[in-house]
Short mmCIF file of C-alpha atoms in Angstrom, two decimals:
data_model
loop_
_atom_site.label_atom_id
_atom_site.label_comp_id
_atom_site.label_asym_id
_atom_site.label_seq_id
_atom_site.Cartn_x
_atom_site.Cartn_y
_atom_site.Cartn_z
CA MET A 1 7.15 18.88 -44.20
CA MET A 2 6.25 21.95 -42.18
CA GLU A 3 9.77 22.27 -40.71
CA GLN A 4 11.37 22.40 -44.17
CA TRP A 5 8.83 24.99 -45.32
CA LEU A 6 9.52 27.16 -42.28
CA GLU A 7 13.31 26.91 -42.74
CA SER A 8 13.00 28.32 -46.25
CA THR A 9 11.32 31.53 -45.05
CA PRO A 10 12.94 34.61 -43.41
CA SER A 11 13.20 34.64 -39.62
CA TRP A 12 10.52 37.30 -38.98
CA SER A 13 8.13 35.56 -41.32
CA ASN A 14 9.01 32.34 -39.54
CA ILE A 15 8.03 33.80 -36.18
CA ALA A 16 4.82 35.32 -37.54
CA LEU A 17 3.89 32.01 -39.18
CA PHE A 18 4.48 30.08 -35.99
CA PHE A 19 2.30 32.51 -34.05
CA GLY A 20 -0.38 32.27 -36.72
CA LEU A 21 -0.35 28.48 -36.73
CA GLY A 22 -0.34 28.44 -32.95
CA ALA A 23 -3.37 30.73 -32.90
CA LEU A 24 -5.09 28.48 -35.45
CA LEU A 25 -4.43 25.40 -33.31
CA LEU A 26 -5.73 27.23 -30.24
CA ALA A 27 -8.90 28.12 -32.15
CA VAL A 28 -9.36 24.48 -33.19
CA VAL A 29 -8.85 23.29 -29.62
CA LEU A 30 -11.24 25.89 -28.22
CA GLY A 31 -13.78 24.81 -30.82
CA PHE A 32 -13.30 21.22 -29.70
CA VAL A 33 -13.80 22.25 -26.06
CA THR A 34 -16.96 24.17 -26.90
CA TYR A 35 -18.62 21.42 -28.88
CA GLY A 36 -16.95 18.58 -27.01
CA ILE A 37 -18.84 19.70 -23.90
CA LEU A 38 -22.04 19.83 -25.95
CA ALA A 39 -21.37 16.37 -27.39
CA GLU A 40 -20.65 15.04 -23.91
CA ARG A 41 -23.96 16.38 -22.60
CA LYS A 42 -25.93 15.05 -25.56
CA VAL A 43 -24.30 11.60 -25.50
CA MET A 44 -24.75 11.30 -21.76
CA GLY A 45 -28.35 12.45 -22.11
CA PHE A 46 -28.97 9.76 -24.74
CA MET A 47 -27.30 7.03 -22.66
CA GLN A 48 -29.18 7.99 -19.51
CA GLY A 49 -32.58 8.45 -21.15
CA ARG A 50 -32.57 12.25 -20.96
CA ILE A 51 -32.95 14.90 -23.66
CA GLY A 52 -29.78 16.89 -23.07
CA PRO A 53 -29.25 20.56 -24.03
CA ASN A 54 -31.87 21.62 -26.58
CA GLN A 55 -33.13 25.11 -25.69
CA VAL A 56 -30.45 27.44 -27.08
CA GLY A 57 -29.28 27.52 -30.69
CA GLY A 58 -31.90 25.49 -32.49
CA ARG A 59 -33.11 21.95 -32.18
CA PHE A 60 -29.79 20.38 -31.20
CA GLY A 61 -28.69 23.07 -28.76
CA LEU A 62 -25.68 24.02 -30.87
CA LEU A 63 -25.27 27.36 -29.11
CA GLN A 64 -25.88 26.06 -25.60
CA THR A 65 -22.18 25.84 -24.74
CA VAL A 66 -21.50 29.19 -26.43
CA ALA A 67 -24.11 30.71 -24.11
CA ASP A 68 -22.38 29.05 -21.15
CA VAL A 69 -19.04 30.55 -22.17
CA LEU A 70 -20.56 34.02 -22.49
CA LYS A 71 -22.14 33.59 -19.07
CA LEU A 72 -18.77 32.71 -17.53
CA LEU A 73 -17.07 35.71 -19.16
CA LEU A 74 -19.75 38.07 -17.84
CA LYS A 75 -20.05 36.49 -14.42
CA GLU A 76 -18.72 38.34 -11.38
CA ASP A 77 -15.18 37.35 -10.43
CA THR A 78 -14.91 37.03 -6.66
CA ILE A 79 -11.81 36.45 -4.55
CA PRO A 80 -12.24 35.24 -0.96
CA LYS A 81 -11.08 37.76 1.62
CA ALA A 82 -8.73 35.33 3.37
CA ALA A 83 -7.30 33.84 0.16
CA ASP A 84 -3.66 34.15 -0.87
CA ARG A 85 -4.47 36.63 -3.62
CA PRO A 86 -1.36 36.39 -5.90
CA LEU A 87 -1.33 32.59 -5.86
CA TYR A 88 -5.13 32.43 -6.16
CA VAL A 89 -4.98 34.53 -9.34
CA LEU A 90 -1.98 32.67 -10.79
CA ALA A 91 -3.17 29.08 -10.15
CA PRO A 92 -5.67 28.82 -13.07
CA ILE A 93 -2.98 30.06 -15.48
CA ILE A 94 -0.48 27.50 -14.17
CA ALA A 95 -3.11 24.79 -14.59
CA PHE A 96 -4.05 25.77 -18.17
CA THR A 97 -0.74 26.74 -19.81
CA PRO A 98 0.86 23.24 -19.81
CA SER A 99 -2.29 21.78 -21.38
CA PHE A 100 -1.70 23.88 -24.47
CA MET A 101 2.09 23.46 -24.43
CA VAL A 102 1.86 19.67 -24.83
CA LEU A 103 0.04 20.08 -28.15
CA ALA A 104 3.28 21.31 -29.73
CA VAL A 105 4.73 17.79 -30.01
CA LEU A 106 1.62 15.96 -31.22
CA PRO A 107 1.84 14.99 -34.92
CA PHE A 108 -1.61 15.03 -36.49
CA THR A 109 -0.46 13.84 -39.92
CA ASP A 110 2.83 12.90 -41.52
CA SER A 111 3.36 16.53 -42.56
CA PHE A 112 1.31 18.57 -40.09
CA ARG A 113 3.13 18.96 -36.77
CA PHE A 114 4.73 21.80 -34.87
CA ALA A 115 7.77 20.41 -33.03
CA ASP A 116 9.37 17.13 -34.09
CA ILE A 117 11.65 16.48 -31.10
CA GLY A 118 13.38 13.22 -30.29
CA VAL A 119 11.84 12.90 -26.84
CA GLY A 120 8.31 14.02 -27.67
CA LEU A 121 6.69 11.44 -25.39
CA LEU A 122 8.92 12.44 -22.47
CA TYR A 123 8.15 16.11 -23.12
CA TYR A 124 4.41 15.43 -23.01
CA ILE A 125 4.61 13.53 -19.71
CA ALA A 126 6.94 16.06 -18.07
CA VAL A 127 5.01 19.19 -19.08
CA SER A 128 1.56 17.77 -18.36
CA GLY A 129 2.62 17.09 -14.78
CA LEU A 130 2.97 20.83 -14.18
CA THR A 131 -0.80 21.28 -14.21
CA THR A 132 -1.03 19.53 -10.85
CA ILE A 133 1.00 22.39 -9.35
CA GLY A 134 -1.73 24.80 -10.44
CA VAL A 135 -4.45 22.55 -9.01
CA VAL A 136 -2.68 22.21 -5.65
CA ALA A 137 -1.89 25.94 -5.59
CA GLY A 138 -5.51 26.83 -6.30
CA GLY A 139 -6.73 24.52 -3.55
CA TRP A 140 -4.26 25.88 -1.00
CA ALA A 141 -4.65 29.56 -1.94
CA SER A 142 -8.45 29.39 -1.62
CA ASN A 143 -8.17 29.01 2.18
CA ASN A 144 -10.96 26.43 2.06
CA LYS A 145 -10.67 22.96 3.60
CA TYR A 146 -12.64 21.31 0.77
CA ALA A 147 -10.47 23.01 -1.86
CA LEU A 148 -7.28 22.00 -0.04
CA LEU A 149 -8.43 18.40 0.26
CA GLY A 150 -9.25 18.35 -3.47
CA GLY A 151 -5.81 19.72 -4.30
CA MET A 152 -4.08 17.11 -2.14
CA ARG A 153 -6.12 14.36 -3.78
CA ALA A 154 -5.08 15.65 -7.20
CA ALA A 155 -1.39 15.50 -6.24
CA ALA A 156 -1.67 11.98 -4.80
CA GLN A 157 -3.64 10.79 -7.82
CA MET A 158 -1.17 12.26 -10.32
CA ILE A 159 1.84 10.70 -8.57
CA SER A 160 0.12 7.31 -8.29
CA TYR A 161 -1.16 7.02 -11.86
CA GLU A 162 1.74 8.75 -13.61
CA ILE A 163 3.93 5.74 -12.84
CA PRO A 164 1.83 3.02 -14.55
CA LEU A 165 1.06 5.49 -17.36
CA VAL A 166 4.76 5.96 -18.12
CA MET A 167 5.65 2.31 -17.60
CA SER A 168 2.90 1.11 -19.95
CA ALA A 169 4.20 3.54 -22.58
CA LEU A 170 7.68 2.00 -22.22
CA GLY A 171 6.45 -1.11 -24.02
CA VAL A 172 5.58 1.05 -27.02
CA VAL A 173 8.99 2.75 -26.82
CA LEU A 174 10.73 -0.64 -26.76
CA LEU A 175 8.91 -1.83 -29.89
CA ALA A 176 9.32 1.45 -31.77
CA GLY A 177 12.90 2.01 -30.63
CA SER A 178 12.25 5.72 -30.17
CA MET A 179 10.49 8.29 -27.98
CA ASN A 180 9.81 10.43 -31.02
CA LEU A 181 6.05 10.42 -31.62
CA VAL A 182 6.43 10.51 -35.41
CA ASP A 183 8.72 7.47 -35.30
CA ILE A 184 6.23 5.67 -33.06
CA VAL A 185 3.48 6.22 -35.62
CA LYS A 186 5.74 5.07 -38.47
CA ALA A 187 6.57 1.89 -36.52
CA GLN A 188 2.85 0.99 -36.69
CA ASP A 189 2.74 0.92 -40.48
CA ASP A 190 2.17 -2.85 -40.51
CA LEU A 191 0.60 -3.46 -37.07
CA TRP A 192 -1.01 -1.01 -34.67
CA PHE A 193 0.39 -1.25 -31.16
CA ILE A 194 -3.06 -1.84 -29.66
CA PHE A 195 -2.70 -5.36 -31.09
CA ALA A 196 0.99 -5.77 -30.23
CA GLN A 197 0.55 -4.22 -26.77
CA PRO A 198 -3.04 -4.91 -25.62
CA LEU A 199 -2.14 -5.01 -21.91
CA ALA A 200 -0.19 -1.76 -22.20
CA PHE A 201 -3.14 -0.13 -23.96
CA LEU A 202 -5.56 -1.08 -21.18
CA ILE A 203 -3.18 0.14 -18.47
CA PHE A 204 -2.43 3.36 -20.33
CA PHE A 205 -6.09 4.08 -21.00
CA VAL A 206 -7.17 3.55 -17.39
CA ALA A 207 -4.25 5.61 -16.08
CA ALA A 208 -5.05 8.32 -18.63
CA VAL A 209 -8.63 8.53 -17.36
CA ALA A 210 -7.26 9.00 -13.84
CA GLU A 211 -4.76 11.61 -15.04
CA LEU A 212 -7.64 13.52 -16.65
CA ASN A 213 -9.56 13.46 -13.33
CA ARG A 214 -12.57 12.05 -15.11
CA THR A 215 -15.19 9.59 -13.90
CA PRO A 216 -14.73 7.14 -12.22
CA PHE A 217 -11.53 8.78 -10.93
CA ASP A 218 -12.79 12.35 -10.42
CA LEU A 219 -11.94 12.43 -6.70
CA PRO A 220 -10.24 15.89 -6.76
CA GLU A 221 -13.59 17.50 -7.64
CA ALA A 222 -16.02 15.03 -6.07
CA GLU A 223 -19.07 17.24 -5.68
CA SER A 224 -20.83 14.73 -3.41
CA GLU A 225 -17.95 14.98 -0.92
CA LEU A 226 -16.05 18.22 -1.50
CA VAL A 227 -18.76 20.60 -2.82
CA ALA A 228 -16.71 21.29 -5.97
CA GLY A 229 -13.22 20.25 -4.95
CA PHE A 230 -10.12 22.31 -5.62
CA HIS A 231 -11.98 25.06 -7.52
CA VAL A 232 -14.87 25.48 -5.09
CA GLU A 233 -13.97 29.14 -4.41
CA TYR A 234 -13.43 30.04 -8.07
CA SER A 235 -15.99 31.73 -10.31
CA GLY A 236 -16.22 33.41 -13.69
CA PHE A 237 -13.36 33.14 -16.15
CA ARG A 238 -10.89 31.80 -13.53
CA TRP A 239 -13.14 28.79 -12.99
CA ALA A 240 -13.42 28.52 -16.78
CA PHE A 241 -9.62 28.23 -17.01
CA PHE A 242 -9.67 25.11 -14.84
CA MET A 243 -12.44 23.58 -16.95
CA LEU A 244 -10.65 24.60 -20.15
CA ALA A 245 -7.50 22.82 -18.97
CA GLU A 246 -9.49 19.64 -18.32
CA TYR A 247 -10.99 19.51 -21.79
CA VAL A 248 -7.80 20.57 -23.58
CA TYR A 249 -6.09 17.67 -21.84
CA MET A 250 -8.89 15.39 -23.04
CA PHE A 251 -8.09 16.57 -26.57
CA ALA A 252 -4.35 16.01 -26.03
CA MET A 253 -4.70 12.63 -24.34
CA ALA A 254 -7.09 11.31 -26.99
CA ALA A 255 -4.58 12.40 -29.64
CA LEU A 256 -1.71 10.77 -27.72
CA ILE A 257 -3.59 7.46 -27.39
CA THR A 258 -4.28 7.61 -31.13
CA ILE A 259 -0.57 8.14 -31.79
CA LEU A 260 0.78 5.51 -29.40
CA PHE A 261 -1.68 2.66 -29.92
CA LEU A 262 -4.05 3.29 -32.84
CA GLY A 263 -1.54 3.90 -35.62
CA GLY A 264 -1.98 7.68 -35.82
CA TRP A 265 -2.85 8.60 -39.38
CA HIS A 266 -2.24 5.08 -40.80
CA PRO A 267 -5.36 3.70 -42.53
CA VAL A 268 -6.90 0.26 -42.45
CA ALA A 269 -5.27 -1.68 -45.30
CA PHE A 270 -8.24 -1.86 -47.67
CA LEU A 271 -9.24 1.79 -47.09
CA GLY A 272 -5.94 3.41 -47.90
CA TRP A 273 -7.56 5.92 -50.25
CA ILE A 274 -9.01 7.84 -47.27
CA PRO A 275 -6.65 10.70 -46.23
CA GLY A 276 -4.54 10.24 -43.12
CA ALA A 277 -6.02 13.31 -41.43
CA VAL A 278 -9.49 11.75 -41.68
CA TRP A 279 -8.22 8.51 -40.12
CA PHE A 280 -6.61 10.41 -37.28
CA ALA A 281 -9.84 12.34 -36.66
CA LEU A 282 -11.96 9.17 -36.67
CA LYS A 283 -9.71 7.37 -34.19
CA PHE A 284 -9.49 10.50 -32.06
CA CYS A 285 -13.30 10.82 -31.94
CA ALA A 286 -13.62 7.15 -30.99
CA VAL A 287 -11.33 7.66 -27.99
CA VAL A 288 -13.24 10.79 -26.92
CA PHE A 289 -16.52 8.86 -27.21
CA VAL A 290 -15.21 6.12 -24.89
CA LEU A 291 -14.14 8.76 -22.34
CA ILE A 292 -17.68 10.18 -22.42
CA TRP A 293 -19.11 6.67 -22.21
CA PHE A 294 -17.09 6.06 -19.03
CA ARG A 295 -18.53 9.19 -17.44
CA ALA A 296 -22.08 8.21 -18.30
CA THR A 297 -21.89 4.68 -16.92
CA PHE A 298 -19.33 4.26 -14.11
CA PRO A 299 -19.84 5.28 -10.48
CA ARG A 300 -17.11 7.17 -8.65
CA VAL A 301 -14.66 4.98 -6.73
CA ARG A 302 -13.62 5.63 -3.14
CA ALA A 303 -10.32 7.35 -2.40
CA ASP A 304 -8.77 4.20 -0.90
CA GLN A 305 -9.88 2.14 -3.91
CA LEU A 306 -8.32 4.73 -6.20
CA MET A 307 -4.90 4.44 -4.58
CA GLU A 308 -4.99 0.66 -4.16
CA PHE A 309 -5.89 0.14 -7.81
CA ALA A 310 -2.87 2.16 -8.95
CA TRP A 311 -0.28 0.55 -6.69
CA LYS A 312 -1.62 -3.01 -6.37
CA VAL A 313 -3.05 -3.61 -9.84
CA LEU A 314 -1.78 -1.23 -12.53
CA LEU A 315 1.83 -1.00 -11.33
CA PRO A 316 2.45 -4.80 -11.18
CA LEU A 317 0.72 -5.27 -14.54
CA SER A 318 2.85 -2.56 -16.13
CA LEU A 319 6.01 -4.26 -14.81
CA VAL A 320 4.83 -7.59 -16.26
CA ASN A 321 4.17 -5.89 -19.60
CA ILE A 322 7.68 -4.42 -19.72
CA VAL A 323 9.27 -7.81 -19.02
CA LEU A 324 7.12 -9.58 -21.64
CA THR A 325 7.81 -6.87 -24.21
CA ALA A 326 11.57 -7.05 -23.59
CA LEU A 327 11.52 -10.85 -23.99
CA ILE A 328 9.47 -10.68 -27.19
CA LYS A 329 11.75 -7.94 -28.54
CA SER A 330 14.88 -9.99 -27.86
CA TRP A 331 13.46 -13.24 -29.26
CA PHE A 332 11.63 -12.14 -32.40
CA PHE A 333 13.19 -8.82 -33.48
#
């Protein structure tokens, strides 16, 4: 295991190794963001009968997103005259930093993980909630009514959907007997929790889409209503930080769904010869594809429908799931 390997090395080497591995993970995630955006555009183009990006970087537009990133880095960075300058500058950093911090507790294989803590699931939920502070701060500091309204929507949406998200995950915790993400994966050696907890999976997935602010729950940045939502006054690399946070969270949430419900790196029984890392990647890509599929097909819901669905549908269902799971746990285990 990585922890045992690190314990056997001197402290300074330990620190340097952690920084190196952290930089490697950041590079992998940034690569995912770059080509995840391209994949999203191409898949949506295919589903909607369009071509998609194809002009830069060869036939498949492989360098299209790279060109977009370079454009954002070179674009003029403007700050509105009436904005709260310190908070305006700090908000994108507050929004992005937690998205990378949550990756520390995600186990990608049985041996490749960074921090194996006993409350890994709780850590993920607690830290990811900090991003909303950056979104609200950016909306308020912009001194723009559309940005402020987008920030307030983000706060209301996070509070509303965080509750069913956590409560649906409690069924998994009850069956696994632990909040440690590695233990949760090991508990699925015989049966993935998507089969033992189908209702919890549906609730968690829908709430996760809302937490990611993706279609059909992208009310904080509803361009048809709010111009561009909470980041309407942002440009250049500060705007890129908000977008980076969104796609890093898509990476993290897809990995978390894979860990909680799809058995992590566990293979299908008759295909056990395929490495666990490959299984994790395949399940992860399937979740990402469904998230893109949602964006290509669903219309945006109204703000009142968004709130009602969380409190009147998902919350009662998550309570029912907890009760059923507790009864099943007490009767059969």
